[in-house]
mmCIF file of C-alpha atoms and ligand atoms in Angstrom:
data_model
loop_
_atom_site.group_PDB
_atom_site.id
_atom_site.type_symbol
_atom_site.label_atom_id
_atom_site.label_comp_id
_atom_site.label_asym_id
_atom_site.label_seq_id
_atom_site.Cartn_x
_atom_site.Cartn_y
_atom_site.Cartn_z
ATOM 1 C CA MET A 316 97.782 26.442 -30.719
ATOM 2 C CA GLY A 317 98.142 22.660 -30.246
ATOM 3 C CA ASP A 318 96.217 22.803 -26.940
ATOM 4 C CA LYS A 319 93.538 24.964 -28.480
ATOM 5 C CA LYS A 320 93.121 22.494 -31.354
ATOM 6 C CA ARG A 321 92.910 19.588 -28.916
ATOM 7 C CA LEU A 322 90.301 21.446 -26.841
ATOM 8 C CA ALA A 323 88.290 22.230 -29.989
ATOM 9 C CA GLY A 324 88.504 18.540 -30.915
ATOM 10 C CA ILE A 325 87.230 17.414 -27.481
ATOM 11 C CA GLY A 326 84.458 20.035 -27.668
ATOM 12 C CA GLY A 327 83.420 18.743 -31.077
ATOM 13 C CA ILE A 328 83.245 15.159 -29.820
ATOM 14 C CA ALA A 329 81.182 16.298 -26.801
ATOM 15 C CA VAL A 330 78.720 18.128 -29.068
ATOM 16 C CA LEU A 331 78.497 15.069 -31.318
ATOM 17 C CA CYS A 332 77.797 12.848 -28.286
ATOM 18 C CA LEU A 333 75.087 15.242 -27.123
ATOM 19 C CA VAL A 334 73.492 15.215 -30.573
ATOM 20 C CA LEU A 335 73.602 11.410 -30.692
ATOM 21 C CA LEU A 336 72.206 11.110 -27.142
ATOM 22 C CA SER A 337 69.340 13.501 -27.761
ATOM 23 C CA GLY A 338 68.674 11.738 -31.066
ATOM 24 C CA ALA A 339 68.463 8.405 -29.239
ATOM 25 C CA ALA A 340 66.160 9.973 -26.626
ATOM 26 C CA LEU A 341 63.896 11.340 -29.352
ATOM 27 C CA LEU A 342 63.832 7.946 -31.048
ATOM 28 C CA GLU A 343 62.902 6.316 -27.752
ATOM 29 C CA GLN A 344 60.121 8.873 -27.259
ATOM 30 C CA TRP A 345 58.853 8.226 -30.762
ATOM 31 C CA ARG A 346 58.889 4.471 -30.167
ATOM 32 C CA ASN A 347 56.911 4.882 -26.926
ATOM 33 C CA ARG A 348 54.454 7.121 -28.736
ATOM 34 C CA GLN A 349 53.927 4.402 -31.312
ATOM 35 C CA THR A 350 53.196 1.954 -28.480
ATOM 36 C CA GLU A 351 50.745 4.335 -26.820
ATOM 37 C CA THR A 352 48.775 4.936 -29.982
ATOM 38 C CA ASP A 353 48.931 1.327 -31.153
ATOM 39 C CA PRO A 354 45.299 0.222 -31.287
ATOM 40 C CA GLY A 355 46.424 -3.377 -30.942
ATOM 41 C CA TYR A 356 45.015 -4.459 -34.269
ATOM 42 C CA GLY A 357 47.869 -6.319 -35.856
ATOM 43 C CA PRO A 358 47.629 -7.204 -39.557
ATOM 44 C CA ALA A 359 45.097 -9.976 -38.839
ATOM 45 C CA ALA A 360 42.624 -7.682 -37.058
ATOM 46 C CA LYS A 361 42.545 -4.081 -38.253
ATOM 47 C CA SER A 362 39.681 -1.562 -38.427
ATOM 48 C CA LEU A 363 37.944 -3.341 -35.549
ATOM 49 C CA VAL A 364 34.547 -1.878 -34.599
ATOM 50 C CA THR A 365 31.628 -3.090 -32.514
ATOM 51 C CA THR A 366 27.978 -2.368 -33.359
ATOM 52 C CA PHE A 367 24.469 -3.337 -32.294
ATOM 53 C CA LYS A 368 22.801 -5.796 -34.624
ATOM 54 C CA GLY A 369 20.135 -7.619 -32.606
ATOM 55 C CA ASP A 370 18.890 -7.096 -29.041
ATOM 56 C CA ALA A 371 21.476 -4.883 -27.277
ATOM 57 C CA ARG A 372 20.824 -6.746 -24.000
ATOM 58 C CA THR A 373 21.770 -10.169 -25.323
ATOM 59 C CA SER A 374 23.895 -9.702 -28.441
ATOM 60 C CA ARG A 375 26.744 -7.681 -29.933
ATOM 61 C CA ALA A 376 28.257 -7.485 -33.414
ATOM 62 C CA PHE A 377 31.842 -6.963 -34.629
ATOM 63 C CA THR A 378 33.633 -6.234 -37.896
ATOM 64 C CA TRP A 379 37.332 -6.229 -38.723
ATOM 65 C CA TYR A 380 39.600 -6.447 -41.742
ATOM 66 C CA SER A 381 42.702 -8.573 -42.314
ATOM 67 C CA GLU A 382 45.562 -7.594 -44.620
ATOM 68 C CA ASP A 383 45.578 -11.195 -45.881
ATOM 69 C CA PRO A 384 42.368 -11.726 -47.877
ATOM 70 C CA GLU A 385 42.539 -15.487 -47.272
ATOM 71 C CA SER A 386 42.942 -15.162 -43.501
ATOM 72 C CA PRO A 387 40.269 -16.889 -41.434
ATOM 73 C CA GLY A 388 38.435 -14.799 -38.823
ATOM 74 C CA VAL A 389 37.800 -15.916 -35.255
ATOM 75 C CA LEU A 390 36.346 -14.139 -32.225
ATOM 76 C CA GLN A 391 37.047 -15.450 -28.725
ATOM 77 C CA LEU A 392 34.837 -14.399 -25.843
ATOM 78 C CA ALA A 393 34.622 -14.958 -22.105
ATOM 79 C CA GLN A 394 32.292 -13.550 -19.463
ATOM 80 C CA GLY A 395 34.135 -11.090 -17.213
ATOM 81 C CA SER A 396 36.570 -8.248 -17.731
ATOM 82 C CA ASP A 397 39.966 -9.858 -17.075
ATOM 83 C CA ALA A 398 42.014 -10.442 -20.237
ATOM 84 C CA GLU A 399 43.541 -13.579 -18.680
ATOM 85 C CA LEU A 400 40.146 -15.259 -18.968
ATOM 86 C CA LEU A 401 40.849 -15.575 -22.684
ATOM 87 C CA GLU A 402 43.881 -17.717 -21.935
ATOM 88 C CA LYS A 403 42.410 -20.028 -19.323
ATOM 89 C CA GLY A 404 38.743 -19.219 -18.766
ATOM 90 C CA ASP A 405 35.592 -20.638 -20.219
ATOM 91 C CA VAL A 406 36.245 -19.334 -23.738
ATOM 92 C CA GLN A 407 33.768 -19.371 -26.570
ATOM 93 C CA SER A 408 35.237 -19.314 -30.111
ATOM 94 C CA ILE A 409 33.072 -18.075 -32.957
ATOM 95 C CA GLU A 410 34.036 -18.330 -36.592
ATOM 96 C CA ALA A 411 33.503 -15.110 -38.557
ATOM 97 C CA ASP A 412 31.479 -14.727 -41.687
ATOM 98 C CA SER A 413 34.451 -13.851 -43.940
ATOM 99 C CA SER A 414 34.627 -12.391 -47.427
ATOM 100 C CA VAL A 415 37.171 -10.681 -49.681
ATOM 101 C CA ILE A 416 37.093 -7.037 -50.732
ATOM 102 C CA GLU A 417 39.220 -5.122 -53.242
ATOM 103 C CA VAL A 418 40.828 -2.166 -51.489
ATOM 104 C CA GLY A 419 42.839 -0.737 -54.383
ATOM 105 C CA GLU A 420 44.529 -1.715 -57.660
ATOM 106 C CA GLY A 421 45.295 -5.407 -57.276
ATOM 107 C CA ARG A 422 45.024 -5.252 -53.480
ATOM 108 C CA GLU A 423 42.561 -7.307 -51.462
ATOM 109 C CA ASN A 424 41.693 -7.531 -47.767
ATOM 110 C CA GLY A 425 39.607 -9.968 -45.783
ATOM 111 C CA VAL A 426 36.360 -8.723 -44.201
ATOM 112 C CA HIS A 427 35.246 -10.527 -41.044
ATOM 113 C CA LYS A 428 31.879 -10.157 -39.337
ATOM 114 C CA VAL A 429 30.581 -11.823 -36.193
ATOM 115 C CA GLU A 430 27.387 -11.494 -34.212
ATOM 116 C CA VAL A 431 27.583 -12.885 -30.692
ATOM 117 C CA THR A 432 24.195 -13.885 -29.279
ATOM 118 C CA GLY A 433 22.887 -15.489 -26.091
ATOM 119 C CA LEU A 434 24.636 -12.980 -23.801
ATOM 120 C CA ASN A 435 23.404 -11.898 -20.363
ATOM 121 C CA PRO A 436 22.066 -8.337 -19.910
ATOM 122 C CA GLY A 437 24.191 -5.783 -18.031
ATOM 123 C CA THR A 438 27.232 -8.073 -18.124
ATOM 124 C CA ASP A 439 30.915 -7.550 -18.980
ATOM 125 C CA TYR A 440 32.555 -9.676 -21.650
ATOM 126 C CA VAL A 441 36.212 -9.756 -22.659
ATOM 127 C CA TYR A 442 37.013 -10.680 -26.246
ATOM 128 C CA ARG A 443 39.612 -10.631 -28.979
ATOM 129 C CA VAL A 444 39.538 -11.174 -32.713
ATOM 130 C CA GLY A 445 42.083 -12.395 -35.227
ATOM 131 C CA ASP A 446 43.111 -15.303 -37.396
ATOM 132 C CA GLY A 447 43.308 -17.775 -34.519
ATOM 133 C CA THR A 448 47.113 -18.097 -34.524
ATOM 134 C CA GLU A 449 49.413 -17.062 -31.710
ATOM 135 C CA GLY A 450 50.376 -13.451 -32.462
ATOM 136 C CA GLY A 451 47.379 -13.094 -34.746
ATOM 137 C CA TRP A 452 45.044 -11.615 -32.131
ATOM 138 C CA SER A 453 43.865 -8.081 -31.448
ATOM 139 C CA LYS A 454 44.382 -6.610 -27.986
ATOM 140 C CA PRO A 455 41.607 -7.880 -25.689
ATOM 141 C CA GLY A 456 38.616 -5.544 -25.375
ATOM 142 C CA VAL A 457 35.850 -5.421 -22.783
ATOM 143 C CA PHE A 458 32.251 -4.524 -23.619
ATOM 144 C CA THR A 459 29.113 -4.416 -21.507
ATOM 145 C CA THR A 460 25.657 -5.468 -22.680
ATOM 146 C CA GLU A 461 22.645 -3.228 -22.102
ATOM 147 C CA GLY A 462 21.143 -3.727 -18.643
ATOM 148 C CA GLU A 463 17.635 -5.039 -18.119
ATOM 149 C CA GLY A 464 15.230 -2.111 -17.580
ATOM 150 C CA GLU A 465 17.933 0.469 -18.411
ATOM 151 C CA ASP A 466 15.656 3.473 -18.980
ATOM 152 C CA SER A 467 18.272 6.127 -18.259
ATOM 153 C CA PHE A 468 21.291 6.318 -20.560
ATOM 154 C CA THR A 469 23.406 8.661 -22.668
ATOM 155 C CA PHE A 470 24.575 8.272 -26.239
ATOM 156 C CA LEU A 471 26.880 10.469 -28.317
ATOM 157 C CA ASN A 472 26.091 12.163 -31.607
ATOM 158 C CA VAL A 473 28.837 13.169 -34.058
ATOM 159 C CA THR A 474 28.851 13.748 -37.787
ATOM 160 C CA ASP A 475 31.022 14.415 -40.839
ATOM 161 C CA SER A 476 34.446 13.263 -39.658
ATOM 162 C CA GLN A 477 35.031 13.250 -43.428
ATOM 163 C CA GLY A 478 38.812 13.148 -43.482
ATOM 164 C CA ALA A 479 41.335 12.712 -46.261
ATOM 165 C CA SER A 480 44.563 12.771 -44.245
ATOM 166 C CA GLU A 481 45.988 11.455 -40.998
ATOM 167 C CA ALA A 482 45.794 15.019 -39.587
ATOM 168 C CA ASP A 483 42.063 15.242 -40.409
ATOM 169 C CA PHE A 484 41.364 12.015 -38.574
ATOM 170 C CA ALA A 485 43.485 13.054 -35.592
ATOM 171 C CA LEU A 486 40.836 15.786 -35.102
ATOM 172 C CA TRP A 487 38.091 13.137 -35.255
ATOM 173 C CA GLY A 488 39.949 11.137 -32.596
ATOM 174 C CA GLU A 489 40.326 14.227 -30.387
ATOM 175 C CA THR A 490 36.605 14.943 -30.717
ATOM 176 C CA LEU A 491 35.742 11.443 -29.491
ATOM 177 C CA ASP A 492 38.315 11.675 -26.681
ATOM 178 C CA ARG A 493 36.680 14.888 -25.466
ATOM 179 C CA ALA A 494 33.176 13.491 -25.901
ATOM 180 C CA PHE A 495 34.014 10.550 -23.635
ATOM 181 C CA ALA A 496 35.744 12.863 -21.152
ATOM 182 C CA VAL A 497 32.465 14.838 -20.868
ATOM 183 C CA PHE A 498 30.180 11.791 -21.104
ATOM 184 C CA PRO A 499 32.235 8.889 -19.729
ATOM 185 C CA ASP A 500 29.207 6.612 -19.444
ATOM 186 C CA ALA A 501 27.986 7.061 -23.034
ATOM 187 C CA LYS A 502 26.640 3.716 -24.218
ATOM 188 C CA TRP A 503 26.981 4.106 -27.967
ATOM 189 C CA ILE A 504 27.868 6.570 -30.711
ATOM 190 C CA LEU A 505 25.593 7.675 -33.529
ATOM 191 C CA HIS A 506 27.594 9.018 -36.489
ATOM 192 C CA ASN A 507 25.473 10.995 -38.954
ATOM 193 C CA GLY A 508 27.444 10.180 -42.067
ATOM 194 C CA ASP A 509 30.380 11.174 -44.248
ATOM 195 C CA LEU A 510 32.835 9.155 -42.239
ATOM 196 C CA THR A 511 35.628 9.645 -44.782
ATOM 197 C CA GLU A 512 36.120 11.905 -47.799
ATOM 198 C CA ASP A 513 36.490 9.088 -50.325
ATOM 199 C CA PRO A 514 35.102 5.622 -49.516
ATOM 200 C CA GLU A 515 37.402 4.057 -52.156
ATOM 201 C CA ASP A 516 40.491 5.209 -50.236
ATOM 202 C CA GLU A 517 41.268 2.481 -47.691
ATOM 203 C CA ALA A 518 43.973 4.602 -46.055
ATOM 204 C CA GLY A 519 41.154 6.952 -45.044
ATOM 205 C CA TRP A 520 39.238 4.093 -43.419
ATOM 206 C CA ASP A 521 42.419 2.922 -41.676
ATOM 207 C CA ALA A 522 42.889 6.400 -40.176
ATOM 208 C CA PHE A 523 39.209 6.689 -39.273
ATOM 209 C CA PHE A 524 39.305 3.447 -37.273
ATOM 210 C CA VAL A 525 42.791 3.838 -35.778
ATOM 211 C CA ASN A 526 41.981 7.254 -34.316
ATOM 212 C CA ALA A 527 38.769 5.958 -32.720
ATOM 213 C CA ALA A 528 40.163 2.549 -31.769
ATOM 214 C CA THR A 529 40.256 2.988 -28.008
ATOM 215 C CA TRP A 530 36.484 3.648 -27.978
ATOM 216 C CA ILE A 531 34.931 1.650 -30.766
ATOM 217 C CA ASN A 532 36.367 -1.719 -29.803
ATOM 218 C CA ARG A 533 33.896 -1.642 -26.889
ATOM 219 C CA ILE A 534 31.346 1.170 -27.529
ATOM 220 C CA PRO A 535 29.080 0.531 -30.542
ATOM 221 C CA LEU A 536 29.433 2.978 -33.427
ATOM 222 C CA MET A 537 26.181 3.201 -35.398
ATOM 223 C CA PRO A 538 26.731 4.900 -38.772
ATOM 224 C CA VAL A 539 24.392 6.815 -41.079
ATOM 225 C CA THR A 540 25.039 6.760 -44.842
ATOM 226 C CA GLY A 541 26.270 10.103 -46.204
ATOM 227 C CA ASN A 542 27.001 11.325 -49.720
ATOM 228 C CA HIS A 543 30.694 10.483 -49.151
ATOM 229 C CA ASP A 544 29.775 6.962 -47.971
ATOM 230 C CA GLU A 545 27.438 6.062 -50.820
ATOM 231 C CA VAL A 546 28.698 7.535 -54.101
ATOM 232 C CA ASP A 547 26.795 6.919 -57.362
ATOM 233 C CA LYS A 548 24.542 4.492 -55.466
ATOM 234 C CA GLU A 549 27.590 2.404 -54.498
ATOM 235 C CA SER A 550 28.082 1.840 -50.760
ATOM 236 C CA ALA A 551 29.890 -1.515 -50.499
ATOM 237 C CA ARG A 552 33.172 -0.076 -49.226
ATOM 238 C CA PHE A 553 31.273 1.691 -46.429
ATOM 239 C CA THR A 554 28.867 -1.098 -45.452
ATOM 240 C CA SER A 555 31.642 -3.720 -45.484
ATOM 241 C CA HIS A 556 33.071 -2.021 -42.380
ATOM 242 C CA PHE A 557 29.976 -2.438 -40.191
ATOM 243 C CA ASN A 558 27.854 -5.355 -39.013
ATOM 244 C CA LEU A 559 24.423 -3.725 -38.668
ATOM 245 C CA PRO A 560 20.795 -4.735 -38.106
ATOM 246 C CA ASP A 561 19.349 -6.332 -41.240
ATOM 247 C CA ASN A 562 15.821 -5.026 -40.723
ATOM 248 C CA GLY A 563 16.061 -2.140 -43.231
ATOM 249 C CA ALA A 564 14.051 -1.026 -46.233
ATOM 250 C CA GLY A 565 14.025 -3.898 -48.728
ATOM 251 C CA LYS A 566 15.366 -2.061 -51.754
ATOM 252 C CA SER A 567 18.093 -0.093 -49.969
ATOM 253 C CA ALA A 568 21.597 -1.563 -49.753
ATOM 254 C CA ALA A 569 21.884 -3.670 -46.557
ATOM 255 C CA GLY A 570 23.378 -1.603 -43.744
ATOM 256 C CA THR A 571 22.266 1.776 -45.119
ATOM 257 C CA THR A 572 18.812 1.704 -43.474
ATOM 258 C CA TYR A 573 17.999 -0.002 -40.176
ATOM 259 C CA SER A 574 16.432 0.548 -36.780
ATOM 260 C CA PHE A 575 17.320 -0.541 -33.261
ATOM 261 C CA ASP A 576 16.224 -0.086 -29.662
ATOM 262 C CA TYR A 577 18.104 0.950 -26.565
ATOM 263 C CA GLY A 578 16.255 1.380 -23.268
ATOM 264 C CA ASN A 579 12.989 3.172 -23.925
ATOM 265 C CA ALA A 580 14.196 4.676 -27.213
ATOM 266 C CA HIS A 581 13.718 3.544 -30.795
ATOM 267 C CA ILE A 582 16.270 4.795 -33.323
ATOM 268 C CA VAL A 583 15.680 4.748 -37.083
ATOM 269 C CA VAL A 584 18.542 5.293 -39.542
ATOM 270 C CA LEU A 585 17.583 6.371 -43.081
ATOM 271 C CA ASN A 586 19.648 6.714 -46.252
ATOM 272 C CA THR A 587 19.231 10.104 -47.988
ATOM 273 C CA GLU A 588 21.394 9.013 -50.953
ATOM 274 C CA SER A 589 19.147 6.569 -52.824
ATOM 275 C CA LYS A 590 15.754 4.776 -52.859
ATOM 276 C CA ILE A 591 14.155 7.607 -50.903
ATOM 277 C CA LYS A 592 10.588 6.876 -51.979
ATOM 278 C CA THR A 593 10.760 3.197 -51.065
ATOM 279 C CA GLN A 594 12.041 4.071 -47.599
ATOM 280 C CA THR A 595 8.930 6.137 -46.800
ATOM 281 C CA ASP A 596 6.657 3.074 -46.476
ATOM 282 C CA TRP A 597 9.297 1.184 -44.537
ATOM 283 C CA LEU A 598 9.709 4.154 -42.158
ATOM 284 C CA ARG A 599 5.949 4.323 -41.581
ATOM 285 C CA GLN A 600 5.796 0.583 -40.889
ATOM 286 C CA ASP A 601 8.850 0.679 -38.646
ATOM 287 C CA LEU A 602 7.452 3.532 -36.523
ATOM 288 C CA ARG A 603 4.035 1.855 -36.361
ATOM 289 C CA ASN A 604 5.682 -1.280 -34.949
ATOM 290 C CA THR A 605 7.501 0.350 -32.049
ATOM 291 C CA ALA A 606 6.050 0.827 -28.593
ATOM 292 C CA LYS A 607 9.110 2.740 -27.335
ATOM 293 C CA ALA A 608 8.436 6.098 -25.684
ATOM 294 C CA TRP A 609 11.199 7.995 -27.496
ATOM 295 C CA LYS A 610 11.491 8.046 -31.277
ATOM 296 C CA ILE A 611 14.732 9.319 -32.782
ATOM 297 C CA VAL A 612 15.567 9.421 -36.485
ATOM 298 C CA ALA A 613 19.051 9.854 -38.003
ATOM 299 C CA ILE A 614 19.635 11.148 -41.542
ATOM 300 C CA HIS A 615 22.571 12.686 -43.381
ATOM 301 C CA ARG A 616 21.132 15.434 -45.628
ATOM 302 C CA PRO A 617 18.951 17.621 -43.431
ATOM 303 C CA ALA A 618 15.182 17.984 -43.355
ATOM 304 C CA TYR A 619 15.531 21.258 -41.412
ATOM 305 C CA GLY A 620 19.198 22.231 -41.177
ATOM 306 C CA GLY A 621 20.832 25.309 -42.615
ATOM 307 C CA ASN A 622 18.818 24.309 -45.675
ATOM 308 C CA MET A 623 16.238 21.640 -46.546
ATOM 309 C CA TYR A 624 16.728 18.604 -48.740
ATOM 310 C CA GLU A 625 13.518 18.724 -50.778
ATOM 311 C CA LYS A 626 13.632 15.062 -51.838
ATOM 312 C CA ILE A 627 12.861 13.867 -48.300
ATOM 313 C CA ALA A 628 9.710 16.003 -47.811
ATOM 314 C CA ASP A 629 7.562 12.836 -47.544
ATOM 315 C CA TRP A 630 9.628 11.624 -44.613
ATOM 316 C CA ILE A 631 8.813 14.807 -42.699
ATOM 317 C CA ASP A 632 5.093 13.960 -42.998
ATOM 318 C CA VAL A 633 5.823 10.580 -41.412
ATOM 319 C CA PHE A 634 7.868 12.191 -38.611
ATOM 320 C CA ASP A 635 4.828 14.392 -37.912
ATOM 321 C CA GLU A 636 2.364 11.485 -38.150
ATOM 322 C CA PHE A 637 4.221 9.352 -35.598
ATOM 323 C CA GLY A 638 5.444 12.133 -33.318
ATOM 324 C CA VAL A 639 9.186 11.630 -33.852
ATOM 325 C CA ASP A 640 10.884 13.528 -31.008
ATOM 326 C CA LEU A 641 14.291 14.270 -32.456
ATOM 327 C CA VAL A 642 15.859 14.123 -35.917
ATOM 328 C CA LEU A 643 19.669 14.088 -35.920
ATOM 329 C CA GLN A 644 21.254 15.293 -39.156
ATOM 330 C CA GLY A 645 24.623 15.898 -40.813
ATOM 331 C CA HIS A 646 25.996 17.195 -44.093
ATOM 332 C CA ASN A 647 25.995 20.961 -43.505
ATOM 333 C CA HIS A 648 29.190 21.222 -41.421
ATOM 334 C CA GLU A 649 27.635 23.958 -39.255
ATOM 335 C CA TYR A 650 25.563 23.893 -36.076
ATOM 336 C CA SER A 651 21.780 24.202 -36.237
ATOM 337 C CA ARG A 652 18.893 23.322 -33.969
ATOM 338 C CA SER A 653 15.267 23.944 -34.850
ATOM 339 C CA PHE A 654 12.272 24.930 -32.783
ATOM 340 C CA PRO A 655 9.779 22.075 -32.383
ATOM 341 C CA LEU A 656 8.132 21.782 -35.805
ATOM 342 C CA LYS A 657 4.959 20.193 -37.146
ATOM 343 C CA ASP A 658 3.351 20.623 -40.564
ATOM 344 C CA GLY A 659 6.152 23.026 -41.430
ATOM 345 C CA GLU A 660 5.344 25.385 -38.560
ATOM 346 C CA ILE A 661 6.736 26.149 -35.140
ATOM 347 C CA VAL A 662 4.644 24.474 -32.427
ATOM 348 C CA PRO A 663 4.836 24.464 -28.612
ATOM 349 C CA GLU A 664 7.413 22.206 -26.973
ATOM 350 C CA GLY A 665 6.296 18.590 -26.835
ATOM 351 C CA GLU A 666 4.024 18.901 -29.864
ATOM 352 C CA GLY A 667 6.578 18.733 -32.650
ATOM 353 C CA THR A 668 9.943 17.404 -33.806
ATOM 354 C CA VAL A 669 13.312 19.059 -33.093
ATOM 355 C CA TYR A 670 15.954 18.850 -35.862
ATOM 356 C CA ALA A 671 19.625 19.188 -34.872
ATOM 357 C CA THR A 672 22.908 19.160 -36.817
ATOM 358 C CA THR A 673 25.957 18.879 -34.569
ATOM 359 C CA ASN A 674 28.425 20.726 -36.854
ATOM 360 C CA ALA A 675 31.275 18.400 -37.890
ATOM 361 C CA SER A 676 33.764 16.151 -36.105
ATOM 362 C CA GLY A 677 36.534 16.501 -38.690
ATOM 363 C CA ALA A 678 38.528 19.265 -40.379
ATOM 364 C CA LYS A 679 35.921 20.664 -42.766
ATOM 365 C CA PHE A 680 33.547 23.555 -41.930
ATOM 366 C CA ASN A 681 31.171 25.394 -44.245
ATOM 367 C CA ASP A 682 30.227 29.066 -44.149
ATOM 368 C CA LYS A 683 27.147 29.588 -42.015
ATOM 369 C CA LYS A 684 24.025 29.431 -44.145
ATOM 370 C CA GLU A 685 21.248 32.040 -43.996
ATOM 371 C CA ASP A 686 19.055 31.998 -40.879
ATOM 372 C CA GLN A 687 15.605 30.468 -41.437
ATOM 373 C CA PHE A 688 12.350 30.892 -39.487
ATOM 374 C CA TYR A 689 12.774 27.417 -37.975
ATOM 375 C CA HIS A 690 16.205 28.036 -36.439
ATOM 376 C CA ALA A 691 16.243 28.228 -32.656
ATOM 377 C CA VAL A 692 20.049 28.136 -32.653
ATOM 378 C CA HIS A 693 22.295 28.478 -35.710
ATOM 379 C CA PHE A 694 26.023 29.208 -35.796
ATOM 380 C CA GLN A 695 29.425 28.374 -37.203
ATOM 381 C CA ASN A 696 32.150 28.300 -34.555
ATOM 382 C CA GLY A 697 34.705 26.510 -36.745
ATOM 383 C CA LYS A 698 35.380 23.879 -34.077
ATOM 384 C CA GLN A 699 34.719 20.156 -33.998
ATOM 385 C CA MET A 700 31.572 19.412 -32.030
ATOM 386 C CA PHE A 701 29.693 16.529 -30.438
ATOM 387 C CA ALA A 702 26.449 16.117 -28.520
ATOM 388 C CA GLY A 703 25.562 13.962 -25.541
ATOM 389 C CA ILE A 704 21.925 12.909 -25.557
ATOM 390 C CA THR A 705 20.540 11.616 -22.274
ATOM 391 C CA VAL A 706 17.238 9.755 -22.281
ATOM 392 C CA SER A 707 15.985 9.417 -18.736
ATOM 393 C CA GLY A 708 12.417 8.246 -18.224
ATOM 394 C CA THR A 709 10.158 11.017 -19.516
ATOM 395 C CA THR A 710 12.967 13.524 -20.256
ATOM 396 C CA LEU A 711 15.432 13.728 -23.124
ATOM 397 C CA THR A 712 18.316 16.179 -22.684
ATOM 398 C CA TYR A 713 20.558 17.200 -25.567
ATOM 399 C CA ARG A 714 23.861 18.977 -24.851
ATOM 400 C CA ALA A 715 26.217 20.124 -27.610
ATOM 401 C CA TYR A 716 29.897 20.842 -26.896
ATOM 402 C CA ASP A 717 32.917 21.920 -28.855
ATOM 403 C CA VAL A 718 36.125 19.872 -28.904
ATOM 404 C CA GLU A 719 37.566 22.029 -26.114
ATOM 405 C CA GLY A 720 34.761 20.948 -23.816
ATOM 406 C CA GLN A 721 32.705 24.136 -23.892
ATOM 407 C CA LEU A 722 28.917 23.705 -23.658
ATOM 408 C CA LEU A 723 27.362 25.601 -26.593
ATOM 409 C CA ASP A 724 23.731 24.481 -26.699
ATOM 410 C CA GLU A 725 21.345 22.578 -24.475
ATOM 411 C CA PHE A 726 17.657 21.727 -24.553
ATOM 412 C CA ALA A 727 15.272 19.235 -23.003
ATOM 413 C CA LEU A 728 12.215 17.451 -24.357
ATOM 414 C CA ARG A 729 9.554 16.073 -22.027
ATOM 415 C CA HIS A 730 6.806 13.541 -22.513
HETATM 416 FE FE1 FE2 B 1847 29.931 15.989 -45.157
#
């Protein structure tokens, strides 16, 4: 009996050791996982995102938050792609335009915005942001300016990441990961609105940015204002996160309407949530002023989606008047793509505007709405989707994929 007891005792200790060892291994795995997914923000440089503000060939804009509302903001930049250049190269330091924002009951963060100008076209730059102290920097990032005469390029379209939990935003991150696996050379991302569920919930913004961090510290993310971004005409929590062109409609909140150029394309972003009438004149003027071959408009609530947002009917007249090629939409959380349309009717290819809604890039999907006469393609697959849009000389190609990498729709427009 004594031997048996001793053996049982040794066995018990062995089992305990195994449990402890596997526990330590799991902990180690978890720690490594934390390192892998660490976006390199640090408390002095979180929610970092790059955007276009001025000429994409010679400038680039950045926004980040700091946990400390009083923290200064600095961006350091060097030409080249080697992180060591920031330690010993010809480094330019730019002080951020900093402000304070309330992010919850009695909680404040710092908001830091920088626009870097005077850059060379088609050139790599390495940079970091932070409070200027040792240990107060983000991981270095490398971005590339638009090349001179770059008339062939791809950009990504996603919409409605609209998350409320970490799990929701993990799906948003996976959608972007797949989008860049399919389109590794995509130059920027157009997000058609409803980035988070509740713009007053900073944890939602944290998760939105963390899950996209590996892309948006170098690839510009250009956002459209959705009904979950501007609520009751209030959009400050949304616009504080992005440093965007300030050429928008005068009466709209800065950052909710703007336009920019890339290659031979002109992109106009409108705000369907407020001041709709006053944007119509601005839109007409903006489209009159561009000489770019391709005209693309981005809106949240759809002109021709699964349904039509009646309040923006005047905008459709302007799209027709100026021959807008493509209108990218959001809001419906289903996939739809119209025939070419003009004056509310289907017209031959090249004579009208195509309206597309690339489902959603988050967790939420709606039931498929009724088919309409204008639908060329209309479905609900219940999977996160993205589109790659390639503008190449006189051809624009749109390809929509699901998060698993399956091509679900494709069309081309020609001039
Ligand atoms: Fe939405």
